[in-house]
Tab-separated table of C-alpha atoms in Angstrom:
chain	number	residue	atom	x	y	z
A	1	UNK	CA	124.882	115.245	53.132
A	2	UNK	CA	128.286	115.551	54.756
A	3	UNK	CA	127.775	116.942	58.255
A	4	UNK	CA	130.802	118.436	60.038
A	5	UNK	CA	130.695	118.243	63.835
A	6	UNK	CA	133.240	120.173	65.926
A	7	UNK	CA	134.010	118.791	69.391
A	8	UNK	CA	136.004	121.166	71.621
A	9	UNK	CA	138.048	119.983	74.606
A	10	UNK	CA	137.574	121.132	78.217
A	11	UNK	CA	137.529	124.931	78.578
A	12	UNK	CA	139.980	125.853	81.361
A	13	UNK	CA	139.648	129.135	83.239
A	14	UNK	CA	139.540	132.656	81.893
A	15	UNK	CA	142.205	131.950	79.303
A	16	UNK	CA	140.144	129.138	77.818
A	17	UNK	CA	137.007	131.267	77.772
A	18	UNK	CA	138.877	134.121	76.126
A	19	UNK	CA	140.395	132.146	73.255
A	20	UNK	CA	137.066	130.418	72.643
A	21	UNK	CA	135.325	133.795	72.377
A	22	UNK	CA	137.978	135.173	70.021
A	23	UNK	CA	138.766	132.211	67.790
A	24	UNK	CA	135.939	129.625	67.753
A	25	UNK	CA	133.962	131.178	64.912
A	26	UNK	CA	137.149	131.449	62.865
A	27	UNK	CA	137.735	127.718	63.398
A	28	UNK	CA	134.134	126.969	62.448
A	29	UNK	CA	134.444	128.922	59.180
A	30	UNK	CA	137.782	127.376	58.273
A	31	UNK	CA	136.514	123.823	58.697
A	32	UNK	CA	132.932	124.317	57.452
A	33	UNK	CA	131.392	123.354	60.787
A	34	UNK	CA	127.637	122.755	61.038
A	35	UNK	CA	127.303	121.904	64.751
A	36	UNK	CA	129.593	122.472	67.753
A	37	UNK	CA	129.774	120.741	71.148
A	38	UNK	CA	131.993	122.281	73.843
A	39	UNK	CA	132.946	120.725	77.189
A	40	UNK	CA	132.673	123.531	79.745
A	41	UNK	CA	133.177	121.875	83.118
A	42	UNK	CA	136.491	123.616	83.915
A	43	UNK	CA	135.538	127.149	82.929
A	44	UNK	CA	135.784	128.232	86.581
A	45	UNK	CA	138.841	126.066	87.120
A	46	UNK	CA	136.430	123.563	88.601
A	47	UNK	CA	132.821	123.999	87.559
A	48	UNK	CA	130.769	126.293	85.340
A	49	UNK	CA	128.510	129.252	86.093
A	50	UNK	CA	125.450	130.337	84.098
A	51	UNK	CA	127.286	133.493	82.994
A	52	UNK	CA	130.148	131.442	81.627
A	53	UNK	CA	127.725	129.120	79.830
A	54	UNK	CA	126.087	132.090	78.122
A	55	UNK	CA	129.523	133.288	77.056
A	56	UNK	CA	130.166	129.935	75.368
A	57	UNK	CA	126.885	130.181	73.472
A	58	UNK	CA	127.850	133.678	72.353
A	59	UNK	CA	131.215	132.293	71.202
A	60	UNK	CA	129.472	129.752	68.945
A	61	UNK	CA	128.775	126.627	71.017
A	62	UNK	CA	125.537	124.838	70.136
A	63	UNK	CA	125.670	122.458	73.114
A	64	UNK	CA	127.738	122.456	76.339
A	65	UNK	CA	128.682	119.222	78.107
A	66	UNK	CA	129.997	118.756	81.641
A	67	UNK	CA	131.710	116.111	83.798
A	68	UNK	CA	133.020	115.378	87.281
A	69	UNK	CA	133.072	119.077	88.275
A	70	UNK	CA	129.411	119.619	87.382
A	71	UNK	CA	128.435	120.488	90.971
A	72	UNK	CA	131.496	122.539	91.985
A	73	UNK	CA	129.579	125.712	91.093
A	74	UNK	CA	126.233	124.828	92.588
A	75	UNK	CA	124.564	127.912	91.076
A	76	UNK	CA	124.492	125.942	87.800
A	77	UNK	CA	121.900	123.521	89.222
A	78	UNK	CA	118.789	125.569	88.384
A	79	UNK	CA	120.281	126.514	85.028
A	80	UNK	CA	120.637	122.818	84.143
A	81	UNK	CA	116.900	122.325	84.597
A	82	UNK	CA	115.961	125.394	82.563
A	83	UNK	CA	118.425	125.287	79.664
A	84	UNK	CA	118.124	122.305	77.271
A	85	UNK	CA	121.425	123.131	75.556
A	86	UNK	CA	123.612	122.205	78.521
A	87	UNK	CA	124.117	118.566	79.507
A	88	UNK	CA	125.524	116.893	82.613
A	89	UNK	CA	126.535	113.210	82.716
A	90	UNK	CA	123.431	111.061	82.298
A	91	UNK	CA	124.684	108.361	84.657
A	92	UNK	CA	124.783	110.381	87.877
A	93	UNK	CA	123.144	108.172	90.483
A	94	UNK	CA	119.960	109.382	92.154
A	95	UNK	CA	117.845	112.404	91.339
A	96	UNK	CA	119.908	115.405	90.274
A	97	UNK	CA	119.058	118.492	88.217
A	98	UNK	CA	119.401	118.594	84.478
A	99	UNK	CA	119.595	116.052	81.681
A	100	UNK	CA	122.257	113.875	80.077
A	101	UNK	CA	120.784	113.624	76.587
A	102	UNK	CA	119.343	116.216	74.257
A	103	UNK	CA	117.973	116.375	70.721
A	104	UNK	CA	118.857	119.414	68.633
A	105	UNK	CA	118.037	120.799	65.200
A	106	UNK	CA	120.778	120.471	62.602
A	107	UNK	CA	120.931	121.645	58.983
A	108	UNK	CA	118.293	120.491	56.495
A	109	UNK	CA	115.976	119.291	59.244
A	110	UNK	CA	118.414	116.765	60.719
A	111	UNK	CA	117.877	115.766	64.340
A	112	UNK	CA	121.143	115.525	66.255
A	113	UNK	CA	121.203	113.644	69.550
A	114	UNK	CA	123.990	114.419	72.031
A	115	UNK	CA	124.797	112.241	75.056
A	116	UNK	CA	127.020	113.127	78.016
A	117	UNK	CA	128.314	110.216	80.118
A	118	UNK	CA	131.035	109.873	82.762
A	119	UNK	CA	133.404	106.995	83.395
A	120	UNK	CA	133.754	105.177	86.694
A	121	UNK	CA	137.285	103.744	86.521
A	122	UNK	CA	139.643	105.881	88.646
A	123	UNK	CA	137.122	108.722	88.593
A	124	UNK	CA	133.804	108.126	90.389
A	125	UNK	CA	132.753	104.631	91.380
A	126	UNK	CA	129.403	105.904	92.731
A	127	UNK	CA	128.038	106.527	89.260
A	128	UNK	CA	125.597	104.253	87.522
A	129	UNK	CA	127.156	102.188	84.736
A	130	UNK	CA	127.779	104.415	81.687
A	131	UNK	CA	127.378	101.364	79.446
A	132	UNK	CA	123.897	100.636	80.788
A	133	UNK	CA	123.024	104.339	80.643
A	134	UNK	CA	124.054	104.460	76.977
A	135	UNK	CA	121.843	101.464	76.215
A	136	UNK	CA	118.890	103.052	77.968
A	137	UNK	CA	119.277	106.326	76.073
A	138	UNK	CA	119.695	104.637	72.697
A	139	UNK	CA	116.517	102.595	73.253
A	140	UNK	CA	114.492	105.742	73.974
A	141	UNK	CA	111.973	107.122	71.512
A	142	UNK	CA	113.879	110.439	71.370
A	143	UNK	CA	117.155	108.816	70.346
A	144	UNK	CA	115.490	106.656	67.722
A	145	UNK	CA	114.158	109.785	66.012
A	146	UNK	CA	117.683	111.156	65.529
A	147	UNK	CA	119.627	110.919	62.269
A	148	UNK	CA	122.933	111.648	64.062
A	149	UNK	CA	124.039	110.503	67.539
A	150	UNK	CA	127.074	111.873	69.399
A	151	UNK	CA	128.691	111.126	72.767
A	152	UNK	CA	131.049	113.095	75.004
A	153	UNK	CA	132.469	110.429	77.331
A	154	UNK	CA	134.116	112.184	80.268
A	155	UNK	CA	136.478	109.573	81.697
A	156	UNK	CA	139.937	109.105	83.204
A	157	UNK	CA	140.935	105.706	81.845
A	158	UNK	CA	141.810	105.404	78.177
A	159	UNK	CA	140.735	101.758	78.315
A	160	UNK	CA	137.227	102.701	79.453
A	161	UNK	CA	136.909	105.237	76.651
A	162	UNK	CA	138.103	102.733	74.066
A	163	UNK	CA	135.799	100.022	75.385
A	164	UNK	CA	132.813	102.361	75.178
A	165	UNK	CA	133.660	103.297	71.587
A	166	UNK	CA	133.842	99.664	70.484
A	167	UNK	CA	130.727	98.810	72.485
A	168	UNK	CA	128.752	101.502	70.654
A	169	UNK	CA	130.374	101.058	67.236
A	170	UNK	CA	127.685	101.324	64.584
A	171	UNK	CA	125.080	102.517	67.103
A	172	UNK	CA	126.298	106.116	67.283
A	173	UNK	CA	128.186	108.244	64.779
A	174	UNK	CA	130.910	109.808	66.914
A	175	UNK	CA	132.424	109.433	70.381
A	176	UNK	CA	135.128	111.617	71.859
A	177	UNK	CA	136.762	111.468	75.256
A	178	UNK	CA	137.230	114.431	77.578
A	179	UNK	CA	138.655	115.005	81.089
A	180	UNK	CA	142.410	114.291	80.851
A	181	UNK	CA	143.218	117.631	79.126
A	182	UNK	CA	145.832	115.856	76.977
A	183	UNK	CA	145.039	115.548	73.241
A	184	UNK	CA	145.483	112.089	71.755
A	185	UNK	CA	146.608	111.220	68.227
A	186	UNK	CA	144.417	108.153	67.721
A	187	UNK	CA	141.659	109.615	65.539
A	188	UNK	CA	139.975	106.672	63.823
A	189	UNK	CA	136.820	105.232	62.336
A	190	UNK	CA	135.791	101.906	63.828
A	191	UNK	CA	134.649	99.039	61.550
A	192	UNK	CA	130.913	99.750	61.794
A	193	UNK	CA	131.277	103.484	61.181
A	194	UNK	CA	131.715	105.236	64.544
A	195	UNK	CA	134.311	108.013	64.637
A	196	UNK	CA	136.487	107.998	67.771
A	197	UNK	CA	139.276	109.856	69.539
A	198	UNK	CA	140.376	108.971	73.074
A	199	UNK	CA	140.679	112.565	74.300
A	200	UNK	CA	140.145	115.972	72.721
A	201	UNK	CA	142.538	117.740	75.105
A	202	UNK	CA	141.794	121.155	76.566
A	203	UNK	CA	141.157	124.765	75.633
A	204	UNK	CA	143.307	126.963	77.839
A	205	UNK	CA	146.885	127.995	78.724
A	206	UNK	CA	149.571	126.170	76.750
A	207	UNK	CA	152.451	126.690	79.217
A	208	UNK	CA	150.845	124.765	82.043
A	209	UNK	CA	150.192	121.410	83.615
A	210	UNK	CA	146.634	120.615	82.480
A	211	UNK	CA	145.886	124.341	82.487
A	212	UNK	CA	147.262	125.211	85.929
A	213	UNK	CA	150.490	126.889	86.978
A	214	UNK	CA	153.287	124.278	86.713
A	215	UNK	CA	154.766	125.155	90.112
A	216	UNK	CA	151.505	124.193	91.813
A	217	UNK	CA	151.579	120.732	90.291
A	218	UNK	CA	155.295	120.337	91.047
A	219	UNK	CA	154.639	121.292	94.667
A	220	UNK	CA	152.056	118.523	94.960
A	221	UNK	CA	154.362	115.836	93.599
A	222	UNK	CA	157.222	116.964	95.831
A	223	UNK	CA	155.052	116.488	98.903
A	224	UNK	CA	154.325	120.139	99.611
A	225	UNK	CA	151.288	121.388	101.475
A	226	UNK	CA	148.098	121.369	99.399
A	227	UNK	CA	147.195	124.742	97.929
A	228	UNK	CA	144.503	126.121	95.688
A	229	UNK	CA	145.369	125.620	92.047
A	230	UNK	CA	145.624	128.772	89.930
A	231	UNK	CA	145.221	129.042	86.193
A	232	UNK	CA	148.473	129.456	84.252
A	233	UNK	CA	149.161	132.605	82.243
A	234	UNK	CA	150.434	133.119	78.721
A	235	UNK	CA	149.383	131.955	75.236
A	236	UNK	CA	146.436	129.605	74.916
A	237	UNK	CA	145.233	126.805	72.652
A	238	UNK	CA	142.032	125.239	71.402
A	239	UNK	CA	142.118	121.444	71.251
A	240	UNK	CA	139.346	120.088	69.057
A	241	UNK	CA	138.401	117.441	66.504
A	242	UNK	CA	136.183	117.549	63.430
A	243	UNK	CA	133.956	114.536	62.780
A	244	UNK	CA	132.559	114.322	59.242
A	245	UNK	CA	129.393	112.235	59.069
A	246	UNK	CA	127.853	111.023	55.818
A	247	UNK	CA	124.160	111.046	56.659
A	248	UNK	CA	123.267	109.100	53.504
A	249	UNK	CA	125.670	106.263	54.365
A	250	UNK	CA	124.816	106.598	58.084
A	251	UNK	CA	128.445	106.546	59.223
A	252	UNK	CA	131.404	108.749	60.100
A	253	UNK	CA	133.797	109.101	57.154
A	254	UNK	CA	136.561	111.280	58.629
A	255	UNK	CA	137.989	112.259	62.027
A	256	UNK	CA	140.551	115.040	62.011
A	257	UNK	CA	142.317	117.024	64.716
A	258	UNK	CA	141.813	120.780	64.224
A	259	UNK	CA	143.866	122.229	67.073
A	260	UNK	CA	144.566	125.954	67.180
A	261	UNK	CA	147.688	127.262	68.994
A	262	UNK	CA	148.496	130.867	69.794
Protein backbone atom coordinates (compact mmCIF):
# COMPACT_ATOMS: atom_id res chain seq x y z
CA UNK A 1 0.00 0.00 0.00
CA UNK A 2 0.93 3.66 -0.26
CA UNK A 3 1.27 5.01 3.28
CA UNK A 4 1.19 8.80 3.75
CA UNK A 5 3.11 10.09 6.77
CA UNK A 6 2.73 13.73 7.88
CA UNK A 7 5.65 15.25 9.78
CA UNK A 8 4.87 18.61 11.43
CA UNK A 9 7.56 21.12 12.40
CA UNK A 10 8.17 22.47 15.92
CA UNK A 11 5.01 23.83 17.56
CA UNK A 12 5.81 27.31 18.91
CA UNK A 13 3.77 28.83 21.73
CA UNK A 14 0.05 29.39 21.94
CA UNK A 15 -0.19 30.47 18.33
CA UNK A 16 1.31 27.19 17.16
CA UNK A 17 -0.98 25.17 19.40
CA UNK A 18 -4.00 27.10 18.18
CA UNK A 19 -3.41 26.66 14.45
CA UNK A 20 -2.62 22.98 14.98
CA UNK A 21 -5.93 22.50 16.80
CA UNK A 22 -7.88 24.35 14.11
CA UNK A 23 -6.22 23.20 10.90
CA UNK A 24 -4.35 19.88 11.34
CA UNK A 25 -7.29 17.61 10.58
CA UNK A 26 -8.06 19.67 7.48
CA UNK A 27 -4.47 19.14 6.31
CA UNK A 28 -4.72 15.42 7.05
CA UNK A 29 -7.91 15.09 4.97
CA UNK A 30 -6.54 17.11 2.08
CA UNK A 31 -3.40 15.00 1.78
CA UNK A 32 -4.88 11.60 2.71
CA UNK A 33 -2.69 11.22 5.79
CA UNK A 34 -2.54 7.88 7.61
CA UNK A 35 -0.11 8.73 10.44
CA UNK A 36 1.09 12.04 11.92
CA UNK A 37 4.21 12.91 13.94
CA UNK A 38 4.40 16.37 15.55
CA UNK A 39 7.44 17.95 17.21
CA UNK A 40 6.14 19.62 20.37
CA UNK A 41 9.22 20.79 22.24
CA UNK A 42 8.50 24.53 21.87
CA UNK A 43 4.83 24.50 22.79
CA UNK A 44 5.61 26.47 25.97
CA UNK A 45 8.16 28.59 24.15
CA UNK A 46 10.72 26.25 25.63
CA UNK A 47 9.38 22.88 26.71
CA UNK A 48 6.07 21.02 26.74
CA UNK A 49 3.54 20.34 29.49
CA UNK A 50 1.26 17.30 29.77
CA UNK A 51 -1.78 19.51 29.10
CA UNK A 52 -0.24 20.78 25.89
CA UNK A 53 0.64 17.23 24.82
CA UNK A 54 -2.97 16.15 25.30
CA UNK A 55 -4.07 19.11 23.19
CA UNK A 56 -1.83 17.91 20.35
CA UNK A 57 -3.36 14.44 20.52
CA UNK A 58 -6.81 16.00 20.39
CA UNK A 59 -5.70 18.01 17.34
CA UNK A 60 -4.75 14.80 15.49
CA UNK A 61 -1.14 13.95 16.39
CA UNK A 62 -0.41 10.23 16.64
CA UNK A 63 3.08 10.69 18.12
CA UNK A 64 4.85 13.70 19.68
CA UNK A 65 8.63 14.12 19.50
CA UNK A 66 10.85 16.45 21.52
CA UNK A 67 14.40 17.87 21.47
CA UNK A 68 16.83 20.09 23.36
CA UNK A 69 14.06 21.74 25.43
CA UNK A 70 12.69 18.42 26.69
CA UNK A 71 13.47 19.23 30.34
CA UNK A 72 12.55 22.94 30.38
CA UNK A 73 9.10 22.00 31.72
CA UNK A 74 10.13 19.39 34.23
CA UNK A 75 6.51 18.39 34.92
CA UNK A 76 6.70 16.43 31.65
CA UNK A 77 9.15 13.93 33.20
CA UNK A 78 6.56 11.61 34.77
CA UNK A 79 4.36 11.93 31.69
CA UNK A 80 7.23 10.67 29.51
CA UNK A 81 7.39 7.46 31.52
CA UNK A 82 3.63 6.89 31.43
CA UNK A 83 2.70 7.87 27.88
CA UNK A 84 4.16 5.71 25.07
CA UNK A 85 3.07 8.18 22.37
CA UNK A 86 5.55 10.89 23.35
CA UNK A 87 9.26 10.50 22.61
CA UNK A 88 12.35 12.34 23.82
CA UNK A 89 15.76 12.03 22.11
CA UNK A 90 17.04 8.48 22.54
CA UNK A 91 20.66 9.57 22.86
CA UNK A 92 20.40 11.55 26.10
CA UNK A 93 23.34 10.40 28.20
CA UNK A 94 22.64 8.69 31.52
CA UNK A 95 19.33 7.56 32.96
CA UNK A 96 16.48 9.92 32.16
CA UNK A 97 12.71 9.43 32.01
CA UNK A 98 10.93 8.33 28.90
CA UNK A 99 11.88 6.59 25.67
CA UNK A 100 13.39 7.56 22.33
CA UNK A 101 11.79 4.87 20.17
CA UNK A 102 8.25 3.60 19.92
CA UNK A 103 6.29 1.12 17.82
CA UNK A 104 2.77 2.09 16.79
CA UNK A 105 -0.15 0.54 14.93
CA UNK A 106 -0.71 1.80 11.41
CA UNK A 107 -3.40 0.94 8.85
CA UNK A 108 -3.89 -2.66 7.75
CA UNK A 109 -1.86 -4.01 10.65
CA UNK A 110 1.35 -2.19 9.75
CA UNK A 111 3.84 -1.60 12.56
CA UNK A 112 5.37 1.87 12.41
CA UNK A 113 8.56 2.56 14.35
CA UNK A 114 9.39 6.16 15.24
CA UNK A 115 12.81 7.29 16.50
CA UNK A 116 13.71 10.63 18.09
CA UNK A 117 17.40 11.59 18.12
CA UNK A 118 19.29 14.83 18.78
CA UNK A 119 22.41 16.16 17.12
CA UNK A 120 25.58 17.12 18.95
CA UNK A 121 27.22 19.62 16.58
CA UNK A 122 26.65 23.18 17.88
CA UNK A 123 23.80 21.92 20.07
CA UNK A 124 24.73 19.55 22.91
CA UNK A 125 28.11 17.86 22.99
CA UNK A 126 27.19 15.91 26.15
CA UNK A 127 24.85 13.61 24.26
CA UNK A 128 25.71 10.09 23.26
CA UNK A 129 26.43 9.69 19.55
CA UNK A 130 23.14 9.80 17.59
CA UNK A 131 24.72 7.59 14.93
CA UNK A 132 25.52 4.85 17.44
CA UNK A 133 22.10 5.27 19.05
CA UNK A 134 20.42 4.80 15.66
CA UNK A 135 22.40 1.61 15.08
CA UNK A 136 21.44 0.26 18.48
CA UNK A 137 17.74 0.96 17.93
CA UNK A 138 17.71 -0.53 14.43
CA UNK A 139 19.34 -3.74 15.71
CA UNK A 140 16.65 -4.17 18.38
CA UNK A 141 13.97 -6.82 18.13
CA UNK A 142 11.25 -4.13 18.25
CA UNK A 143 12.62 -2.23 15.26
CA UNK A 144 13.08 -5.39 13.22
CA UNK A 145 9.37 -6.15 13.60
CA UNK A 146 8.40 -2.84 11.98
CA UNK A 147 7.35 -2.48 8.34
CA UNK A 148 7.98 1.29 8.42
CA UNK A 149 10.74 3.19 10.26
CA UNK A 150 10.80 6.98 10.74
CA UNK A 151 13.24 9.41 12.38
CA UNK A 152 12.86 12.95 13.71
CA UNK A 153 16.46 14.18 13.94
CA UNK A 154 16.51 17.30 16.10
CA UNK A 155 19.77 19.02 15.17
CA UNK A 156 21.33 22.42 14.52
CA UNK A 157 23.80 21.64 11.75
CA UNK A 158 22.48 20.90 8.29
CA UNK A 159 25.59 18.81 7.64
CA UNK A 160 24.84 16.53 10.60
CA UNK A 161 21.27 16.03 9.40
CA UNK A 162 22.42 15.25 5.88
CA UNK A 163 25.11 12.86 7.10
CA UNK A 164 22.57 10.98 9.22
CA UNK A 165 20.19 10.65 6.26
CA UNK A 166 22.88 9.19 4.01
CA UNK A 167 24.15 6.98 6.83
CA UNK A 168 20.69 5.47 7.28
CA UNK A 169 19.70 5.42 3.60
CA UNK A 170 17.88 2.17 2.89
CA UNK A 171 17.67 1.28 6.59
CA UNK A 172 14.76 3.59 7.41
CA UNK A 173 11.98 4.97 5.23
CA UNK A 174 11.96 8.66 6.16
CA UNK A 175 14.10 11.16 8.06
CA UNK A 176 13.23 14.78 8.69
CA UNK A 177 15.15 17.44 10.55
CA UNK A 178 13.70 19.71 13.22
CA UNK A 179 15.01 22.47 15.53
CA UNK A 180 16.02 25.38 13.26
CA UNK A 181 12.40 26.53 12.66
CA UNK A 182 13.29 27.38 9.04
CA UNK A 183 11.72 25.16 6.34
CA UNK A 184 14.12 23.83 3.72
CA UNK A 185 13.39 23.17 0.04
CA UNK A 186 15.55 20.07 -0.37
CA UNK A 187 12.89 17.34 -0.25
CA UNK A 188 14.45 14.26 -1.84
CA UNK A 189 14.61 10.49 -1.99
CA UNK A 190 18.08 9.07 -1.47
CA UNK A 191 19.38 6.27 -3.74
CA UNK A 192 18.38 3.37 -1.47
CA UNK A 193 14.88 4.69 -0.82
CA UNK A 194 14.96 6.93 2.27
CA UNK A 195 12.92 10.13 2.05
CA UNK A 196 14.67 13.20 3.49
CA UNK A 197 14.23 16.89 4.19
CA UNK A 198 16.79 18.90 6.17
CA UNK A 199 14.26 20.82 8.26
CA UNK A 200 10.47 20.88 8.46
CA UNK A 201 10.34 24.44 9.82
CA UNK A 202 7.93 25.49 12.55
CA UNK A 203 4.26 25.78 13.38
CA UNK A 204 3.64 29.21 14.87
CA UNK A 205 3.62 32.97 14.19
CA UNK A 206 4.65 33.93 10.66
CA UNK A 207 5.72 37.53 11.41
CA UNK A 208 8.50 36.59 13.77
CA UNK A 209 12.09 35.51 14.17
CA UNK A 210 11.79 31.74 14.72
CA UNK A 211 8.43 32.33 16.40
CA UNK A 212 9.45 35.12 18.78
CA UNK A 213 8.89 38.86 18.64
CA UNK A 214 11.42 40.31 16.14
CA UNK A 215 12.43 43.18 18.44
CA UNK A 216 13.64 40.69 21.06
CA UNK A 217 15.97 39.03 18.59
CA UNK A 218 17.15 42.39 17.24
CA UNK A 219 17.91 43.52 20.79
CA UNK A 220 20.14 40.49 21.31
CA UNK A 221 22.16 41.07 18.15
CA UNK A 222 22.58 44.76 18.94
CA UNK A 223 24.14 43.90 22.28
CA UNK A 224 21.18 44.76 24.49
CA UNK A 225 20.56 43.26 27.90
CA UNK A 226 19.19 39.71 27.79
CA UNK A 227 15.44 39.49 28.24
CA UNK A 228 12.83 36.77 28.25
CA UNK A 229 11.69 35.96 24.74
CA UNK A 230 7.98 36.42 24.03
CA UNK A 231 5.95 34.73 21.34
CA UNK A 232 5.11 36.94 18.35
CA UNK A 233 1.51 37.81 17.51
CA UNK A 234 -0.41 37.73 14.26
CA UNK A 235 -1.15 35.11 11.58
CA UNK A 236 0.38 31.67 11.93
CA UNK A 237 1.62 28.84 9.73
CA UNK A 238 1.99 25.08 9.74
CA UNK A 239 5.25 23.84 8.24
CA UNK A 240 5.06 20.16 7.37
CA UNK A 241 6.06 17.49 4.86
CA UNK A 242 4.25 14.44 3.52
CA UNK A 243 6.29 11.28 3.03
CA UNK A 244 4.65 8.65 0.81
CA UNK A 245 5.99 5.16 1.48
CA UNK A 246 5.33 2.19 -0.79
CA UNK A 247 5.22 -0.67 1.70
CA UNK A 248 5.34 -3.29 -1.07
CA UNK A 249 8.54 -1.83 -2.56
CA UNK A 250 9.87 -1.03 0.95
CA UNK A 251 10.91 2.51 0.07
CA UNK A 252 9.78 6.13 0.10
CA UNK A 253 8.42 7.19 -3.30
CA UNK A 254 7.56 10.86 -2.70
CA UNK A 255 8.47 13.71 -0.34
CA UNK A 256 6.36 16.84 -0.62
CA UNK A 257 6.11 20.05 1.37
CA UNK A 258 2.53 20.68 2.54
CA UNK A 259 2.85 24.01 4.33
CA UNK A 260 -0.27 25.89 5.38
CA UNK A 261 -0.16 29.71 5.77
CA UNK A 262 -2.84 31.91 7.28
